[in-house]
PDB file of N, CA and C in Angstrom:
ATOM      1  N   MET J  22     157.114 143.334  68.215  1.00  0.00           N
ATOM      2  CA  MET J  22     155.739 143.286  67.747  1.00  0.00           C
ATOM      3  C   MET J  22     155.645 142.503  66.438  1.00  0.00           C
ATOM      4  N   GLY J  23     156.657 142.569  65.611  1.00  0.00           N
ATOM      5  CA  GLY J  23     156.669 141.861  64.337  1.00  0.00           C
ATOM      6  C   GLY J  23     156.683 140.358  64.528  1.00  0.00           C
ATOM      7  N   GLN J  24     157.398 139.886  65.553  1.00  0.00           N
ATOM      8  CA  GLN J  24     157.461 138.452  65.850  1.00  0.00           C
ATOM      9  C   GLN J  24     156.091 137.947  66.295  1.00  0.00           C
ATOM     10  N   PHE J  25     155.377 138.768  67.081  1.00  0.00           N
ATOM     11  CA  PHE J  25     154.051 138.378  67.561  1.00  0.00           C
ATOM     12  C   PHE J  25     153.083 138.201  66.396  1.00  0.00           C
ATOM     13  N   THR J  26     153.024 139.154  65.486  1.00  0.00           N
ATOM     14  CA  THR J  26     152.098 139.061  64.353  1.00  0.00           C
ATOM     15  C   THR J  26     152.467 137.890  63.447  1.00  0.00           C
ATOM     16  N   LYS J  27     153.758 137.642  63.293  1.00  0.00           N
ATOM     17  CA  LYS J  27     154.199 136.522  62.469  1.00  0.00           C
ATOM     18  C   LYS J  27     153.721 135.192  63.067  1.00  0.00           C
ATOM     19  N   GLN J  28     153.883 135.013  64.385  1.00  0.00           N
ATOM     20  CA  GLN J  28     153.437 133.794  65.060  1.00  0.00           C
ATOM     21  C   GLN J  28     151.915 133.696  65.070  1.00  0.00           C
ATOM     22  N   PHE J  29     151.243 134.840  65.236  1.00  0.00           N
ATOM     23  CA  PHE J  29     149.786 134.844  65.261  1.00  0.00           C
ATOM     24  C   PHE J  29     149.226 134.374  63.928  1.00  0.00           C
ATOM     25  N   PHE J  30     149.704 134.925  62.847  1.00  0.00           N
ATOM     26  CA  PHE J  30     149.176 134.555  61.543  1.00  0.00           C
ATOM     27  C   PHE J  30     149.556 133.122  61.135  1.00  0.00           C
ATOM     28  N   THR J  31     150.727 132.655  61.537  1.00  0.00           N
ATOM     29  CA  THR J  31     151.060 131.254  61.253  1.00  0.00           C
ATOM     30  C   THR J  31     150.179 130.309  62.065  1.00  0.00           C
ATOM     31  N   SER J  32     149.836 130.704  63.284  1.00  0.00           N
ATOM     32  CA  SER J  32     148.940 129.889  64.102  1.00  0.00           C
ATOM     33  C   SER J  32     147.540 129.853  63.494  1.00  0.00           C
ATOM     34  N   VAL J  33     147.052 131.013  63.057  1.00  0.00           N
ATOM     35  CA  VAL J  33     145.732 131.071  62.431  1.00  0.00           C
ATOM     36  C   VAL J  33     145.726 130.257  61.137  1.00  0.00           C
ATOM     37  N   LEU J  34     146.770 130.381  60.342  1.00  0.00           N
ATOM     38  CA  LEU J  34     146.870 129.636  59.086  1.00  0.00           C
ATOM     39  C   LEU J  34     146.912 128.128  59.340  1.00  0.00           C
ATOM     40  N   GLY J  35     147.654 127.719  60.351  1.00  0.00           N
ATOM     41  CA  GLY J  35     147.728 126.293  60.694  1.00  0.00           C
ATOM     42  C   GLY J  35     146.391 125.760  61.178  1.00  0.00           C
ATOM     43  N   SER J  36     145.687 126.561  61.999  1.00  0.00           N
ATOM     44  CA  SER J  36     144.373 126.127  62.489  1.00  0.00           C
ATOM     45  C   SER J  36     143.371 126.009  61.347  1.00  0.00           C
ATOM     46  N   LEU J  37     143.355 126.992  60.461  1.00  0.00           N
ATOM     47  CA  LEU J  37     142.439 126.937  59.326  1.00  0.00           C
ATOM     48  C   LEU J  37     142.764 125.766  58.402  1.00  0.00           C
ATOM     49  N   THR J  38     144.037 125.519  58.174  1.00  0.00           N
ATOM     50  CA  THR J  38     144.443 124.388  57.342  1.00  0.00           C
ATOM     51  C   THR J  38     143.995 123.064  57.972  1.00  0.00           C
ATOM     52  N   GLY J  39     144.149 122.947  59.285  1.00  0.00           N
ATOM     53  CA  GLY J  39     143.712 121.731  59.984  1.00  0.00           C
ATOM     54  C   GLY J  39     142.213 121.544  59.913  1.00  0.00           C
ATOM     55  N   LEU J  40     141.438 122.612  60.105  1.00  0.00           N
ATOM     56  CA  LEU J  40     139.981 122.510  60.025  1.00  0.00           C
ATOM     57  C   LEU J  40     139.525 122.143  58.615  1.00  0.00           C
ATOM     58  N   ILE J  41     140.114 122.768  57.613  1.00  0.00           N
ATOM     59  CA  ILE J  41     139.742 122.458  56.237  1.00  0.00           C
ATOM     60  C   ILE J  41     140.072 121.006  55.906  1.00  0.00           C
ATOM     61  N   LEU J  42     141.236 120.536  56.338  1.00  0.00           N
ATOM     62  CA  LEU J  42     141.634 119.151  56.104  1.00  0.00           C
ATOM     63  C   LEU J  42     140.690 118.178  56.824  1.00  0.00           C
ATOM     64  N   PHE J  43     140.327 118.509  58.058  1.00  0.00           N
ATOM     65  CA  PHE J  43     139.424 117.663  58.843  1.00  0.00           C
ATOM     66  C   PHE J  43     138.066 117.545  58.160  1.00  0.00           C
ATOM     67  N   PHE J  44     137.478 118.667  57.767  1.00  0.00           N
ATOM     68  CA  PHE J  44     136.171 118.638  57.124  1.00  0.00           C
ATOM     69  C   PHE J  44     136.226 118.005  55.737  1.00  0.00           C
ATOM     70  N   ALA J  45     137.309 118.190  55.025  1.00  0.00           N
ATOM     71  CA  ALA J  45     137.445 117.575  53.698  1.00  0.00           C
ATOM     72  C   ALA J  45     137.518 116.057  53.819  1.00  0.00           C
ATOM     73  N   LEU J  46     138.308 115.577  54.760  1.00  0.00           N
ATOM     74  CA  LEU J  46     138.402 114.124  54.953  1.00  0.00           C
ATOM     75  C   LEU J  46     137.081 113.549  55.455  1.00  0.00           C
ATOM     76  N   GLY J  47     136.411 114.256  56.358  1.00  0.00           N
ATOM     77  CA  GLY J  47     135.123 113.785  56.878  1.00  0.00           C
ATOM     78  C   GLY J  47     134.069 113.735  55.792  1.00  0.00           C
ATOM     79  N   THR J  48     133.976 114.780  55.005  1.00  0.00           N
ATOM     80  CA  THR J  48     132.994 114.822  53.927  1.00  0.00           C
ATOM     81  C   THR J  48     133.317 113.781  52.861  1.00  0.00           C
ATOM     82  N   GLY J  49     134.592 113.623  52.538  1.00  0.00           N
ATOM     83  CA  GLY J  49     134.995 112.636  51.540  1.00  0.00           C
ATOM     84  C   GLY J  49     134.689 111.222  51.983  1.00  0.00           C
ATOM     85  N   SER J  50     134.971 110.915  53.234  1.00  0.00           N
ATOM     86  CA  SER J  50     134.705 109.562  53.721  1.00  0.00           C
ATOM     87  C   SER J  50     133.202 109.305  53.816  1.00  0.00           C
ATOM     88  N   LEU J  51     132.422 110.319  54.160  1.00  0.00           N
ATOM     89  CA  LEU J  51     130.970 110.158  54.190  1.00  0.00           C
ATOM     90  C   LEU J  51     130.437 109.916  52.779  1.00  0.00           C
ATOM     91  N   PHE J  52     130.963 110.629  51.808  1.00  0.00           N
ATOM     92  CA  PHE J  52     130.556 110.435  50.416  1.00  0.00           C
ATOM     93  C   PHE J  52     130.893 109.030  49.940  1.00  0.00           C
ATOM     94  N   VAL J  53     132.078 108.547  50.269  1.00  0.00           N
ATOM     95  CA  VAL J  53     132.481 107.193  49.875  1.00  0.00           C
ATOM     96  C   VAL J  53     131.592 106.154  50.554  1.00  0.00           C
ATOM     97  N   LEU J  54     131.248 106.369  51.810  1.00  0.00           N
ATOM     98  CA  LEU J  54     130.376 105.447  52.531  1.00  0.00           C
ATOM     99  C   LEU J  54     128.990 105.406  51.905  1.00  0.00           C
ATOM    100  N   LEU J  55     128.435 106.575  51.572  1.00  0.00           N
ATOM    101  CA  LEU J  55     127.127 106.609  50.929  1.00  0.00           C
ATOM    102  C   LEU J  55     127.165 105.980  49.545  1.00  0.00           C
ATOM    103  N   LEU J  56     128.233 106.196  48.813  1.00  0.00           N
ATOM    104  CA  LEU J  56     128.389 105.605  47.495  1.00  0.00           C
ATOM    105  C   LEU J  56     128.473 104.080  47.583  1.00  0.00           C
ATOM    106  N   ALA J  57     129.195 103.582  48.579  1.00  0.00           N
ATOM    107  CA  ALA J  57     129.310 102.133  48.763  1.00  0.00           C
ATOM    108  C   ALA J  57     127.971 101.527  49.176  1.00  0.00           C
ATOM    109  N   ALA J  58     127.223 102.228  50.016  1.00  0.00           N
ATOM    110  CA  ALA J  58     125.928 101.713  50.458  1.00  0.00           C
ATOM    111  C   ALA J  58     124.917 101.728  49.314  1.00  0.00           C
ATOM    112  N   ALA J  59     125.024 102.708  48.435  1.00  0.00           N
ATOM    113  CA  ALA J  59     124.082 102.801  47.316  1.00  0.00           C
ATOM    114  C   ALA J  59     124.375 101.752  46.250  1.00  0.00           C
ATOM    115  N   SER J  60     125.602 101.302  46.158  1.00  0.00           N
ATOM    116  CA  SER J  60     125.954 100.340  45.116  1.00  0.00           C
ATOM    117  C   SER J  60     125.634  98.898  45.501  1.00  0.00           C
ATOM    118  N   LEU J  61     125.247  98.652  46.752  1.00  0.00           N
ATOM    119  CA  LEU J  61     124.908  97.291  47.165  1.00  0.00           C
ATOM    120  C   LEU J  61     123.592  96.865  46.533  1.00  0.00           C
ATOM    121  N   GLU J  62     123.560  95.660  46.021  1.00  0.00           N
ATOM    122  CA  GLU J  62     122.349  95.115  45.424  1.00  0.00           C
ATOM    123  C   GLU J  62     122.029  93.797  46.107  1.00  0.00           C
ATOM    124  N   GLY J  63     120.861  93.253  45.777  1.00  0.00           N
ATOM    125  CA  GLY J  63     120.496  91.959  46.316  1.00  0.00           C
ATOM    126  C   GLY J  63     119.776  92.057  47.645  1.00  0.00           C
ATOM    127  N   GLY J  64     119.319  93.224  48.008  1.00  0.00           N
ATOM    128  CA  GLY J  64     118.560  93.370  49.244  1.00  0.00           C
ATOM    129  C   GLY J  64     117.157  92.817  49.077  1.00  0.00           C
ATOM    130  N   PRO J  65     116.416  92.758  50.137  1.00  0.00           N
ATOM    131  CA  PRO J  65     115.059  92.220  50.047  1.00  0.00           C
ATOM    132  C   PRO J  65     114.156  93.146  49.226  1.00  0.00           C
ATOM    133  N   THR J  66     113.275  92.549  48.457  1.00  0.00           N
ATOM    134  CA  THR J  66     112.323  93.319  47.666  1.00  0.00           C
ATOM    135  C   THR J  66     110.931  93.109  48.241  1.00  0.00           C
ATOM    136  N   ILE J  67     110.178  94.183  48.314  1.00  0.00           N
ATOM    137  CA  ILE J  67     108.828  94.133  48.861  1.00  0.00           C
ATOM    138  C   ILE J  67     107.871  94.544  47.754  1.00  0.00           C
ATOM    139  N   LYS J  68     106.877  93.720  47.492  1.00  0.00           N
ATOM    140  CA  LYS J  68     105.914  94.008  46.444  1.00  0.00           C
ATOM    141  C   LYS J  68     104.966  95.109  46.897  1.00  0.00           C
ATOM    142  N   ASP J  69     104.331  95.766  45.934  1.00  0.00           N
ATOM    143  CA  ASP J  69     103.364  96.816  46.248  1.00  0.00           C
ATOM    144  C   ASP J  69     102.179  96.242  47.006  1.00  0.00           C
ATOM    145  N   LYS J  70     101.649  97.035  47.894  1.00  0.00           N
ATOM    146  CA  LYS J  70     100.473  96.700  48.692  1.00  0.00           C
ATOM    147  C   LYS J  70     100.670  95.427  49.502  1.00  0.00           C
ATOM    148  N   SER J  71     101.890  95.183  49.967  1.00  0.00           N
ATOM    149  CA  SER J  71     102.169  94.041  50.829  1.00  0.00           C
ATOM    150  C   SER J  71     101.760  94.381  52.255  1.00  0.00           C
ATOM    151  N   VAL J  72     101.403  93.380  53.016  1.00  0.00           N
ATOM    152  CA  VAL J  72     100.953  93.564  54.393  1.00  0.00           C
ATOM    153  C   VAL J  72     101.739  92.613  55.281  1.00  0.00           C
ATOM    154  N   LEU J  73     102.232  93.135  56.382  1.00  0.00           N
ATOM    155  CA  LEU J  73     102.930  92.308  57.360  1.00  0.00           C
ATOM    156  C   LEU J  73     101.923  91.858  58.403  1.00  0.00           C
ATOM    157  N   VAL J  74     101.836  90.547  58.630  1.00  0.00           N
ATOM    158  CA  VAL J  74     100.855  89.989  59.551  1.00  0.00           C
ATOM    159  C   VAL J  74     101.590  89.318  60.697  1.00  0.00           C
ATOM    160  N   PHE J  75     101.216  89.676  61.916  1.00  0.00           N
ATOM    161  CA  PHE J  75     101.768  89.050  63.116  1.00  0.00           C
ATOM    162  C   PHE J  75     100.735  88.084  63.672  1.00  0.00           C
ATOM    163  N   ASP J  76     101.155  86.857  63.918  1.00  0.00           N
ATOM    164  CA  ASP J  76     100.287  85.884  64.561  1.00  0.00           C
ATOM    165  C   ASP J  76     100.587  85.936  66.050  1.00  0.00           C
ATOM    166  N   LEU J  77      99.751  86.652  66.787  1.00  0.00           N
ATOM    167  CA  LEU J  77     100.005  86.858  68.216  1.00  0.00           C
ATOM    168  C   LEU J  77      99.575  85.675  69.067  1.00  0.00           C
ATOM    169  N   ALA J  78      99.032  84.638  68.450  1.00  0.00           N
ATOM    170  CA  ALA J  78      98.651  83.450  69.204  1.00  0.00           C
ATOM    171  C   ALA J  78      99.870  82.606  69.557  1.00  0.00           C
ATOM    172  N   THR J  79     100.961  82.769  68.827  1.00  0.00           N
ATOM    173  CA  THR J  79     102.165  81.999  69.108  1.00  0.00           C
ATOM    174  C   THR J  79     103.102  82.798  70.002  1.00  0.00           C
ATOM    175  N   GLN J  80     103.913  82.088  70.725  1.00  0.00           N
ATOM    176  CA  GLN J  80     104.871  82.733  71.614  1.00  0.00           C
ATOM    177  C   GLN J  80     106.100  83.138  70.812  1.00  0.00           C
ATOM    178  N   ILE J  81     106.506  84.393  70.956  1.00  0.00           N
ATOM    179  CA  ILE J  81     107.669  84.904  70.241  1.00  0.00           C
ATOM    180  C   ILE J  81     108.797  85.097  71.248  1.00  0.00           C
ATOM    181  N   SER J  82     109.947  84.477  70.980  1.00  0.00           N
ATOM    182  CA  SER J  82     111.088  84.640  71.876  1.00  0.00           C
ATOM    183  C   SER J  82     112.358  84.719  71.051  1.00  0.00           C
ATOM    184  N   ASP J  83     113.295  85.507  71.536  1.00  0.00           N
ATOM    185  CA  ASP J  83     114.567  85.638  70.831  1.00  0.00           C
ATOM    186  C   ASP J  83     115.469  84.435  71.069  1.00  0.00           C
ATOM    187  N   THR J  84     115.447  83.943  72.285  1.00  0.00           N
ATOM    188  CA  THR J  84     116.283  82.805  72.636  1.00  0.00           C
ATOM    189  C   THR J  84     115.441  81.779  73.386  1.00  0.00           C
ATOM    190  N   GLU J  85     115.989  80.598  73.524  1.00  0.00           N
ATOM    191  CA  GLU J  85     115.309  79.577  74.301  1.00  0.00           C
ATOM    192  C   GLU J  85     115.412  79.900  75.779  1.00  0.00           C
ATOM    193  N   ARG J  86     114.335  79.661  76.478  1.00  0.00           N
ATOM    194  CA  ARG J  86     114.354  79.876  77.922  1.00  0.00           C
ATOM    195  C   ARG J  86     115.125  78.733  78.560  1.00  0.00           C
ATOM    196  N   SER J  87     116.155  79.063  79.306  1.00  0.00           N
ATOM    197  CA  SER J  87     117.006  78.027  79.861  1.00  0.00           C
ATOM    198  C   SER J  87     116.464  77.461  81.175  1.00  0.00           C
ATOM    199  N   VAL J  88     115.839  78.301  81.987  1.00  0.00           N
ATOM    200  CA  VAL J  88     115.363  77.850  83.286  1.00  0.00           C
ATOM    201  C   VAL J  88     113.939  78.348  83.477  1.00  0.00           C
ATOM    202  N   THR J  89     113.047  77.424  83.852  1.00  0.00           N
ATOM    203  CA  THR J  89     111.683  77.837  84.171  1.00  0.00           C
ATOM    204  C   THR J  89     111.625  78.254  85.630  1.00  0.00           C
ATOM    205  N   LEU J  90     110.504  78.833  86.014  1.00  0.00           N
ATOM    206  CA  LEU J  90     110.353  79.307  87.387  1.00  0.00           C
ATOM    207  C   LEU J  90     110.368  78.144  88.372  1.00  0.00           C
ATOM    208  N   SER J  91     109.725  77.034  88.008  1.00  0.00           N
ATOM    209  CA  SER J  91     109.703  75.880  88.909  1.00  0.00           C
ATOM    210  C   SER J  91     111.081  75.225  89.010  1.00  0.00           C
ATOM    211  N   GLN J  92     111.899  75.325  87.943  1.00  0.00           N
ATOM    212  CA  GLN J  92     113.256  74.792  88.023  1.00  0.00           C
ATOM    213  C   GLN J  92     114.150  75.701  88.854  1.00  0.00           C
ATOM    214  N   ALA J  93     113.897  76.995  88.816  1.00  0.00           N
ATOM    215  CA  ALA J  93     114.706  77.924  89.590  1.00  0.00           C
ATOM    216  C   ALA J  93     114.419  77.794  91.082  1.00  0.00           C
ATOM    217  N   PHE J  94     113.149  77.522  91.425  1.00  0.00           N
ATOM    218  CA  PHE J  94     112.758  77.329  92.824  1.00  0.00           C
ATOM    219  C   PHE J  94     112.185  75.931  92.968  1.00  0.00           C
ATOM    220  N   PRO J  95     113.035  74.921  93.242  1.00  0.00           N
ATOM    221  CA  PRO J  95     112.575  73.533  93.239  1.00  0.00           C
ATOM    222  C   PRO J  95     111.744  73.139  94.463  1.00  0.00           C
ATOM    223  N   ASN J  96     111.458  74.046  95.376  1.00  0.00           N
ATOM    224  CA  ASN J  96     110.683  73.755  96.564  1.00  0.00           C
ATOM    225  C   ASN J  96     109.262  73.352  96.164  1.00  0.00           C
ATOM    226  N   LYS J  97     108.759  72.211  96.685  1.00  0.00           N
ATOM    227  CA  LYS J  97     107.424  71.744  96.315  1.00  0.00           C
ATOM    228  C   LYS J  97     106.330  72.633  96.900  1.00  0.00           C
ATOM    229  N   LYS J  98     106.620  73.291  98.008  1.00  0.00           N
ATOM    230  CA  LYS J  98     105.632  74.154  98.637  1.00  0.00           C
ATOM    231  C   LYS J  98     105.508  75.493  97.910  1.00  0.00           C
ATOM    232  N   CYS J  99     106.411  75.760  97.046  1.00  0.00           N
ATOM    233  CA  CYS J  99     106.460  77.047  96.361  1.00  0.00           C
ATOM    234  C   CYS J  99     105.391  77.111  95.279  1.00  0.00           C
ATOM    235  N   GLN J 100     104.355  77.900  95.552  1.00  0.00           N
ATOM    236  CA  GLN J 100     103.357  78.098  94.507  1.00  0.00           C
ATOM    237  C   GLN J 100     103.871  79.136  93.526  1.00  0.00           C
ATOM    238  N   ARG J 101     103.192  79.208  92.402  1.00  0.00           N
ATOM    239  CA  ARG J 101     103.648  80.077  91.324  1.00  0.00           C
ATOM    240  C   ARG J 101     103.695  81.555  91.767  1.00  0.00           C
ATOM    241  N   SER J 102     102.667  82.041  92.449  1.00  0.00           N
ATOM    242  CA  SER J 102     102.635  83.447  92.845  1.00  0.00           C
ATOM    243  C   SER J 102     103.687  83.732  93.915  1.00  0.00           C
ATOM    244  N   ARG J 103     103.898  82.780  94.825  1.00  0.00           N
ATOM    245  CA  ARG J 103     104.898  82.987  95.872  1.00  0.00           C
ATOM    246  C   ARG J 103     106.304  83.028  95.275  1.00  0.00           C
ATOM    247  N   CYS J 104     106.587  82.159  94.295  1.00  0.00           N
ATOM    248  CA  CYS J 104     107.890  82.159  93.643  1.00  0.00           C
ATOM    249  C   CYS J 104     108.124  83.463  92.893  1.00  0.00           C
ATOM    250  N   ALA J 105     107.075  83.962  92.278  1.00  0.00           N
ATOM    251  CA  ALA J 105     107.209  85.225  91.560  1.00  0.00           C
ATOM    252  C   ALA J 105     107.504  86.351  92.540  1.00  0.00           C
ATOM    253  N   LYS J 106     106.834  86.336  93.706  1.00  0.00           N
ATOM    254  CA  LYS J 106     107.101  87.361  94.720  1.00  0.00           C
ATOM    255  C   LYS J 106     108.531  87.260  95.233  1.00  0.00           C
ATOM    256  N   LEU J 107     109.003  86.013  95.444  1.00  0.00           N
ATOM    257  CA  LEU J 107     110.369  85.834  95.920  1.00  0.00           C
ATOM    258  C   LEU J 107     111.383  86.320  94.892  1.00  0.00           C
ATOM    259  N   SER J 108     111.141  86.016  93.633  1.00  0.00           N
ATOM    260  CA  SER J 108     112.103  86.425  92.614  1.00  0.00           C
ATOM    261  C   SER J 108     112.100  87.933  92.429  1.00  0.00           C
ATOM    262  N   THR J 109     110.925  88.575  92.467  1.00  0.00           N
ATOM    263  CA  THR J 109     110.909  90.033  92.332  1.00  0.00           C
ATOM    264  C   THR J 109     111.507  90.700  93.558  1.00  0.00           C
ATOM    265  N   ARG J 110     111.302  90.117  94.730  1.00  0.00           N
ATOM    266  CA  ARG J 110     111.895  90.688  95.940  1.00  0.00           C
ATOM    267  C   ARG J 110     113.419  90.560  95.895  1.00  0.00           C
ATOM    268  N   SER J 111     113.920  89.436  95.394  1.00  0.00           N
ATOM    269  CA  SER J 111     115.377  89.258  95.321  1.00  0.00           C
ATOM    270  C   SER J 111     115.993  90.149  94.237  1.00  0.00           C
ATOM    271  N   ILE J 112     115.228  90.477  93.218  1.00  0.00           N
ATOM    272  CA  ILE J 112     115.733  91.389  92.202  1.00  0.00           C
ATOM    273  C   ILE J 112     115.783  92.809  92.751  1.00  0.00           C
ATOM    274  N   LYS J 113     114.732  93.197  93.491  1.00  0.00           N
ATOM    275  CA  LYS J 113     114.677  94.561  94.012  1.00  0.00           C
ATOM    276  C   LYS J 113     115.692  94.778  95.146  1.00  0.00           C
ATOM    277  N   GLN J 114     115.853  93.763  95.992  1.00  0.00           N
ATOM    278  CA  GLN J 114     116.755  93.892  97.132  1.00  0.00           C
ATOM    279  C   GLN J 114     117.768  92.748  97.119  1.00  0.00           C
ATOM    280  N   PRO J 115     118.829  92.864  96.350  1.00  0.00           N
ATOM    281  CA  PRO J 115     119.810  91.775  96.305  1.00  0.00           C
ATOM    282  C   PRO J 115     120.608  91.711  97.606  1.00  0.00           C
ATOM    283  N   LYS J 116     121.020  90.513  97.955  1.00  0.00           N
ATOM    284  CA  LYS J 116     121.862  90.340  99.145  1.00  0.00           C
ATOM    285  C   LYS J 116     123.268  90.784  98.842  1.00  0.00           C
ATOM    286  N   ILE J 117     123.892  91.379  99.822  1.00  0.00           N
ATOM    287  CA  ILE J 117     125.283  91.820  99.665  1.00  0.00           C
ATOM    288  C   ILE J 117     126.179  90.822 100.354  1.00  0.00           C
ATOM    289  N   ASN J 118     127.082  90.227  99.599  1.00  0.00           N
ATOM    290  CA  ASN J 118     128.032  89.269 100.161  1.00  0.00           C
ATOM    291  C   ASN J 118     129.130  90.020 100.891  1.00  0.00           C
ATOM    292  N   GLU J 119     129.394  89.583 102.071  1.00  0.00           N
ATOM    293  CA  GLU J 119     130.427  90.252 102.864  1.00  0.00           C
ATOM    294  C   GLU J 119     131.725  89.498 102.817  1.00  0.00           C
TER     295      GLU J 119
END
């Protein structure tokens, strides 16, 4: 019975030591990260009562469009609405290559 209690308490002590070490390192690294982020300067400054205005008349895109719909479907008989239907149908039901 003495061996059991000895192993039990060493196991509990080891687990508690590991948890304390884990939380100490986690809290310390979070503190260092926050300290480093707070010390950064040179960020953008915004004046009081500033207003952000979006001009929705212009087209906003992240990247250049590489292929237009008429380039993707070069068929002359292909009207715009028919090409759109074909492309949405091919997206919804892709062909399976065998």
